[in-house]
Coordinates of C-alpha atoms and ligand atoms in Angstrom, one line a residue:
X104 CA 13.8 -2.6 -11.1
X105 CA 15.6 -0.2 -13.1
X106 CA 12.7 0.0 -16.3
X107 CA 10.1 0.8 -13.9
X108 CA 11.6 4.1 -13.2
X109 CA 11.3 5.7 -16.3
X110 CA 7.3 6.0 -14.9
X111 CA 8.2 7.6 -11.6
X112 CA 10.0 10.3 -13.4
X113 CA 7.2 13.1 -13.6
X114 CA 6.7 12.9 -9.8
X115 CA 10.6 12.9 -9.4
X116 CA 11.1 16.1 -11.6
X117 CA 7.9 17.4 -10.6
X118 CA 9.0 21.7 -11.2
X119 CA 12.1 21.0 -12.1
X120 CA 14.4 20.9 -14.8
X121 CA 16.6 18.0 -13.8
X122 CA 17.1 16.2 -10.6
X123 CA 20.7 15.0 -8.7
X124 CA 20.0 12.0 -6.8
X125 CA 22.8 12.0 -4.5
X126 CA 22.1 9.6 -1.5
X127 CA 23.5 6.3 -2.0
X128 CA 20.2 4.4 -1.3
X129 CA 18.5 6.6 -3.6
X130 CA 20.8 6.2 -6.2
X131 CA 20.6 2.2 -5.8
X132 CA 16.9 2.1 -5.8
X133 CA 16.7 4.1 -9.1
X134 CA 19.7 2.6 -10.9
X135 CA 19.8 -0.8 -9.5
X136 CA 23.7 -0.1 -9.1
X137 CA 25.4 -2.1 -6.2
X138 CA 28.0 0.2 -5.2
X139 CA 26.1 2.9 -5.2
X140 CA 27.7 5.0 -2.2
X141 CA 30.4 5.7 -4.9
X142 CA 27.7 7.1 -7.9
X143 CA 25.5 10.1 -8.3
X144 CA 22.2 9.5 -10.4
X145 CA 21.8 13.0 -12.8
X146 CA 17.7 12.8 -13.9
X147 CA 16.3 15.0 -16.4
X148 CA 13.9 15.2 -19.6
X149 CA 16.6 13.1 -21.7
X150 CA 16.8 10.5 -19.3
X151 CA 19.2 8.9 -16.5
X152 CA 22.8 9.3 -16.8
X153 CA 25.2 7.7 -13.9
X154 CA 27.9 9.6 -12.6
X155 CA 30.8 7.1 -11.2
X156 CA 34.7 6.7 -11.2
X157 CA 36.2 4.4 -13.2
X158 CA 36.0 1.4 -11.3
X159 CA 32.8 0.7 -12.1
X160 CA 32.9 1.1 -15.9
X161 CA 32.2 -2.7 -15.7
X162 CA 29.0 -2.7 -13.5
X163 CA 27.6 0.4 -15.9
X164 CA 28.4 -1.4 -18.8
X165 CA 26.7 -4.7 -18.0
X166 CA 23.7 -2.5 -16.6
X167 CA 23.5 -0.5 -19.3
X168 CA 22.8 2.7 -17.7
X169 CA 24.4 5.5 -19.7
X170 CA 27.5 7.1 -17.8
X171 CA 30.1 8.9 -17.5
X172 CA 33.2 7.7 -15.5
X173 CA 35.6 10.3 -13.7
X174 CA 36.9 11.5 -10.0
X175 CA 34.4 12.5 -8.3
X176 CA 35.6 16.0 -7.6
X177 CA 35.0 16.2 -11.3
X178 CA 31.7 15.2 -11.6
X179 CA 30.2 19.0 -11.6
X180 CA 31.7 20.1 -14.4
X181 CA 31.0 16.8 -16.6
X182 CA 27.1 17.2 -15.5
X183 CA 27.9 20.9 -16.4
X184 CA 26.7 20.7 -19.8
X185 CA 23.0 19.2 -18.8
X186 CA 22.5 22.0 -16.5
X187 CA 19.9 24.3 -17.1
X188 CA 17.0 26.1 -15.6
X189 CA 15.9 24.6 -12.0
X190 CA 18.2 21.8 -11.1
X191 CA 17.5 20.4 -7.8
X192 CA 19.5 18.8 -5.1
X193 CA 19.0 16.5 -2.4
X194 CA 19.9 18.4 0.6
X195 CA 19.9 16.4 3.1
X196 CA 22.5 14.2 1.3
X197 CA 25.0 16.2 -0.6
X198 CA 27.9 17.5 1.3
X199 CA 28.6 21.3 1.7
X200 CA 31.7 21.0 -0.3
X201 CA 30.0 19.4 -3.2
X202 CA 27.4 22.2 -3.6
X203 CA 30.0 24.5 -3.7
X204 CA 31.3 22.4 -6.6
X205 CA 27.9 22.7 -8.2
X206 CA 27.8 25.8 -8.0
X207 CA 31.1 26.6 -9.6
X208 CA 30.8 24.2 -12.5
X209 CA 26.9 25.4 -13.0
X210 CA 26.2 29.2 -14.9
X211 CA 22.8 30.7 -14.6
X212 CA 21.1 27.3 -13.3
X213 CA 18.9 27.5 -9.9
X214 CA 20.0 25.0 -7.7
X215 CA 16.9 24.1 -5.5
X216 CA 17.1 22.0 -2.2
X217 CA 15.0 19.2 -2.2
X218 CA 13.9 16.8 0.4
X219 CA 12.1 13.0 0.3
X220 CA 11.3 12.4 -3.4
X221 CA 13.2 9.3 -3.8
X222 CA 12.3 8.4 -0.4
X223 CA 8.7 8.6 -0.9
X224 CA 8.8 6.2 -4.0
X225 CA 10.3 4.0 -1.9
X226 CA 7.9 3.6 0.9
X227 CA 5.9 0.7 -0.8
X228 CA 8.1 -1.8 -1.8
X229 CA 7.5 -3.8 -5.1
X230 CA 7.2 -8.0 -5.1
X231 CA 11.0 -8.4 -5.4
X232 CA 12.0 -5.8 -2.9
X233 CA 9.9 -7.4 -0.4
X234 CA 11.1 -11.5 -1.5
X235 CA 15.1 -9.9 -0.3
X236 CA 13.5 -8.4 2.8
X237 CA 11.7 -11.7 4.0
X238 CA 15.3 -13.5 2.5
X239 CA 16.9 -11.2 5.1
X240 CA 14.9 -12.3 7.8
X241 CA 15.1 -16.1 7.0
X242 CA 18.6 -15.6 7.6
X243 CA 18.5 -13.4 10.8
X244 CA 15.6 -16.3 11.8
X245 CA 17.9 -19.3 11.6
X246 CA 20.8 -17.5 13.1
X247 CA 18.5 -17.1 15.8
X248 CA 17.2 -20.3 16.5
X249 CA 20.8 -22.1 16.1
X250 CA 21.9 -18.9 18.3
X251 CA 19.0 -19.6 20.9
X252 CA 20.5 -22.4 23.2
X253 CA 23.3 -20.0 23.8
X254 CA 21.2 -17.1 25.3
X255 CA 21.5 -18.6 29.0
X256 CA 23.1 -17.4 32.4
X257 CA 27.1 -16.8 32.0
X258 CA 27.1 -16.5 28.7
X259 CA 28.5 -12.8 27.9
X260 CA 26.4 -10.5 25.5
X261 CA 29.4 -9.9 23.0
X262 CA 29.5 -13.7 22.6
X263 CA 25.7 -13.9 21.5
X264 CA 25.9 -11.2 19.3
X265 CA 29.2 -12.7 17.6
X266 CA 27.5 -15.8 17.3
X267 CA 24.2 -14.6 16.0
X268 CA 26.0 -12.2 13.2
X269 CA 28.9 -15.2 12.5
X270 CA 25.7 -17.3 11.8
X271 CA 23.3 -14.6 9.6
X272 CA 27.1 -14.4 7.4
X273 CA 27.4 -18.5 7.3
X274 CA 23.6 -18.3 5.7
X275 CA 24.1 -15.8 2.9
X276 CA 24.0 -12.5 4.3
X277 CA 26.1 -9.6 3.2
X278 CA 26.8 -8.5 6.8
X279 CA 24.8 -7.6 9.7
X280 CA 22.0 -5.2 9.2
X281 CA 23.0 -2.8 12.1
X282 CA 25.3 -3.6 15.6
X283 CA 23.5 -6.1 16.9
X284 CA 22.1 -6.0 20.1
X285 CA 22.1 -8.3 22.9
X286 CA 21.2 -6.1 26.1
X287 CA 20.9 -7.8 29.7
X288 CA 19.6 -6.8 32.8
X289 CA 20.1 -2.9 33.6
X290 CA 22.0 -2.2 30.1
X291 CA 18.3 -3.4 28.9
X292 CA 16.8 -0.4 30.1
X293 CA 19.1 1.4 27.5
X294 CA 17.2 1.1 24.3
X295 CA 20.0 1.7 21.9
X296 CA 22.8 -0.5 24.4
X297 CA 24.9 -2.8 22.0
X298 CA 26.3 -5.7 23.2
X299 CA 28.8 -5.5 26.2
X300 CA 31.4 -7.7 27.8
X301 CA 28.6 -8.0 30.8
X302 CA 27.6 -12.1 31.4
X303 CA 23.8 -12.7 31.5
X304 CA 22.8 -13.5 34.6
X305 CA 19.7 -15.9 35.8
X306 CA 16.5 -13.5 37.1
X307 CA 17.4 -11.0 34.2
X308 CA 15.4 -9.7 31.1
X309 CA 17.8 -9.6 27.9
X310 CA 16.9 -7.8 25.0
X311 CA 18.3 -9.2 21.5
X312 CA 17.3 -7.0 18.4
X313 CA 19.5 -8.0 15.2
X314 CA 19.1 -7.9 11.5
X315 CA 20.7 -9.4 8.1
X316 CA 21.8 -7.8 5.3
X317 CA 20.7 -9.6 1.8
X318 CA 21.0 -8.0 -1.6
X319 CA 20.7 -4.2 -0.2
X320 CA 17.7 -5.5 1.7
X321 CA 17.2 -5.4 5.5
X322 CA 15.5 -7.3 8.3
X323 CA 15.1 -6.0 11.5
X324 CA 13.7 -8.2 14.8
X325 CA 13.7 -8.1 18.5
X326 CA 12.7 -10.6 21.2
X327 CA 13.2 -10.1 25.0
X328 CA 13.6 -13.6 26.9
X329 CA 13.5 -14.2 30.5
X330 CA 16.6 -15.8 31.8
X331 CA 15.2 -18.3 34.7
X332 CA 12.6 -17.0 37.1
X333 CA 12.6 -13.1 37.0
X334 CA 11.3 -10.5 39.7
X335 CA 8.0 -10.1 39.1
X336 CA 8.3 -6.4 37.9
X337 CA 10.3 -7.8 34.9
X338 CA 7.8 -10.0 34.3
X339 CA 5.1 -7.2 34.5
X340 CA 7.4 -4.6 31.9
X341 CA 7.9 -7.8 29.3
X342 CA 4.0 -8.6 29.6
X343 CA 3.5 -4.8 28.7
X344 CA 6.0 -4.6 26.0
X345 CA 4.3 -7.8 24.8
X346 CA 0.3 -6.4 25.2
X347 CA 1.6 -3.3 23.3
X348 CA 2.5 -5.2 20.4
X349 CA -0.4 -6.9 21.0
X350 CA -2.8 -3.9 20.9
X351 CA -0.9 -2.1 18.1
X352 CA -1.0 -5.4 15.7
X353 CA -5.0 -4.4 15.4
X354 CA -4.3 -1.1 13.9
X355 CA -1.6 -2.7 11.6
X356 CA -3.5 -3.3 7.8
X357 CA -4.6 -0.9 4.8
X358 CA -6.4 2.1 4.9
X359 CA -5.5 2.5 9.0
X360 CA -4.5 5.7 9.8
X361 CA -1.0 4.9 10.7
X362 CA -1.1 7.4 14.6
X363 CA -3.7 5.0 15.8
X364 CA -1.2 1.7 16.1
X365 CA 1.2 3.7 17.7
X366 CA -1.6 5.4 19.7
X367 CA -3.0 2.1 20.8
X368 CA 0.7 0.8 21.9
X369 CA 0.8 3.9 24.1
X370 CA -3.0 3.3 26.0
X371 CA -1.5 -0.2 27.0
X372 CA 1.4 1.6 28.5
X373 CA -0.5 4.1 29.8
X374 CA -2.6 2.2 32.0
X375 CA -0.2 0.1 33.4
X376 CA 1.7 3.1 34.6
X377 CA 4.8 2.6 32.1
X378 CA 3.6 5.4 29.4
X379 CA 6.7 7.4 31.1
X380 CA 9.5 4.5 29.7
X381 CA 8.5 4.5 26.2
X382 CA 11.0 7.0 24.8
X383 CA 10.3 6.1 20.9
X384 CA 8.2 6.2 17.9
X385 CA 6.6 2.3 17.7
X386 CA 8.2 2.1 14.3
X387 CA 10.1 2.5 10.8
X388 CA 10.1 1.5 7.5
X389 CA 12.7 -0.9 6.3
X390 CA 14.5 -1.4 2.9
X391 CA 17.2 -0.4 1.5
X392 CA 18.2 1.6 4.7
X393 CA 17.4 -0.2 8.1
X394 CA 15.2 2.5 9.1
X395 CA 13.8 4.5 6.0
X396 CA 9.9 6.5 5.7
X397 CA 7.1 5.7 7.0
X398 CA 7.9 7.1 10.8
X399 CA 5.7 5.1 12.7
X400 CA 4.6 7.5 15.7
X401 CA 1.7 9.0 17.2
X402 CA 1.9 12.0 15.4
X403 CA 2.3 10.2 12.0
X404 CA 0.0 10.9 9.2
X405 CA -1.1 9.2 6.4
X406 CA -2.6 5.5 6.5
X407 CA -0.7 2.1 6.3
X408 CA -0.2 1.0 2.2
X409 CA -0.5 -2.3 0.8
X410 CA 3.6 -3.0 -0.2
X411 CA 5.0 -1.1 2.9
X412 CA 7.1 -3.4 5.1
X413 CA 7.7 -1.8 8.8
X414 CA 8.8 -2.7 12.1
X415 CA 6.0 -2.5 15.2
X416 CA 8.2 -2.5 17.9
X417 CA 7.0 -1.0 21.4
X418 CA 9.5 -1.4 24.9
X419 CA 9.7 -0.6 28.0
X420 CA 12.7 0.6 29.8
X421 CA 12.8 1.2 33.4
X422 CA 16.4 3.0 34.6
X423 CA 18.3 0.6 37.2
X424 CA 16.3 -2.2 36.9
X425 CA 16.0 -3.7 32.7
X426 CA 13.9 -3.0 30.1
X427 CA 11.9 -5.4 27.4
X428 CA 11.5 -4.8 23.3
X429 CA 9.6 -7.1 21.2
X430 CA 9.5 -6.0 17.6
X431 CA 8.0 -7.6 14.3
X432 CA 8.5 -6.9 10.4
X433 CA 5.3 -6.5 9.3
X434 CA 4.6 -6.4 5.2
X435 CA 1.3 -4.4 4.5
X436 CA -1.1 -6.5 1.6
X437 CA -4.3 -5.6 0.4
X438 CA -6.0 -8.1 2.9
X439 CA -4.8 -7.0 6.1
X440 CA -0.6 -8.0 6.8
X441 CA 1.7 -10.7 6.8
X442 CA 4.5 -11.1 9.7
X443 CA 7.3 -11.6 8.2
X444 CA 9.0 -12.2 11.8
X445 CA 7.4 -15.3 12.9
X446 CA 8.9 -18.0 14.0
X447 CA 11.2 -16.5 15.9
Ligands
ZN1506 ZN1 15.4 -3.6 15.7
ZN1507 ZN1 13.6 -1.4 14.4

């Protein structure tokens, strides 16, 4: 991963003089560093140098990224003597306190706040990005089906979601992607519930959306069952949640302008009378951060890419009663997409 960057660095240090790569996934996806909430990444004309403490002389060493090891409170004033000219910063990731550092260690150097650069090379993943993705979801996907059986009235949400995390951790995960969540009957209706000490009950919609962890990598999933016979307005907010997906799987592929699947998502809803319960964007990207650029939404622009992996994940969620989420990981190829969900 780490050769390849050497190519992206014109775009990274487009009008400036160096750049400070200061978000930990940013600083992983450039320098292929594992612990990289502990590291800054310095970028300019002369190259890549790593900023870490000591403990990870070892890791820098059999990387062979050139570095220099010390608290992090120093780390200004060993960058100091690299400084010049326009240096810029990632703004949305370096703490107040560490600018002011900067901008005690720096003399007569423009620091310049900038926003998405890293980000934006990440958006289209390369082969071996996506194989840890689709490695994470093979994990979440037979946590899932050994989890499956479980998922039935009296059962209490915390226990599926212990189970379904235990298991993604028993098949080579490095942890859960995000809290898991198992949401029954009116917690459903909640689209960022977690899981509670609340028993599922028979007639009740429960909403499991889960991920794995696997070499940085993320997956990211959500089904809805039916427990038993449901009312039939369940039944009619799942079938919608479902048609949505549906209907926004068509404008999934490259080339597509990216508005219209989340566009076509929201006519479903719209004509069954539901438009009102769909609080979110359809999507995200996933990677290195669970959800990372492209924003899936309505007002999106830009068109789908061959190499982007996101989630298409319309729901429903009707206060007092439940609510229904069915999301899939979809990888974008040249031919159209692959879904790296099923099976689930
Ligand atoms: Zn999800
Ligand atoms: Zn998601």
């Amino acid at each position: 991963m780490e050769q390849e960057f050497v190519n992206d660095f014109t775009r990274l240090l487009e009008e400036l003089d160096a750049l400070l790569v200061t978000h930990p996934a940013n600083v992983r996806y450039l320098s292929g560093l594992p612990h990289a909430e502990d590291a800054w990444l310095w970028l300019d004309a002369k190259g890549p140098l790593v900023l870490a403490t000591p403990l990870y002389e070892n890791d820098l060493a059999e990387a062979g990224l050139p570095h220099l090891l010390g608290r992090p409170k120093d780390w200004p004033k060993l960058l100091a003597e690299r400084a010049r000219g326009r240096v810029g910063f990632e703004s949305e990731h370096l703490s107040h306190a560490a600018l002011e550092g900067l901008k005690a260690a720096f003399r007569g150097v423009e620091l310049v706040p900038v926003r998405g650069r890293v980000e934006a090379l990440r958006i289209k993943k390369r082969p071996e990005e996506v194989e840890r993705i689709r490695r994470a979801m093979a994990i979440a996907r037979v946590a899932y089906r050994e989890v499956r059986p479980l998922v039935r009235p009296g059962v209490r949400e915390v226990e599926v979601a212990a189970e379904l995390e235990c298991g993604m951790r028993r098949r080579g995960a490095e942890g859960r992607a995000f809290p898991t969540i198992v949401a029954s009957g009116p917690h459903g209706a909640f689209p960022h519930a977690v899981a509670g000490e609340k028993a599922l009950r028979e007639g009740e919609l429960v909403t499991l959306d889960f991920g794995a962890r696997y070499q940085g990598y993320h997956s990211d999933v959500t089904r809805t069952l039916a427990l038993g016979e449901v009312p039939a307005e369940l039944a009619r907010i799942l079938n919608a949640a479902k048609a949505a997906l549906e209907a926004a799987l068509l404008r999934v592929g490259p080339g597509k302008p990216i508005a219209e699947a989340d566009r076509a998502a929201r006519a479903v809803l719209e004509r069954e009378g539901l438009l009102p319960y769909y609080p979110h964007a359809l999507g995200h990207g996933v990677g290195l951060e669970v959800h990372e650029a492209p924003r899936i939404s309505f007002e999106s622009e830009g068109v789908f890419e061959p190499g982007m992996v996101v989630t298409i994940e319309p729901g429903v969620y009707v206060p007092g009663l439940g609510g229904a989420r069915v999301e899939e990981l979809v990888w974008i190829t040249e031919e159209g997409y692959a879904v790296l969900s099923e099976g689930l």
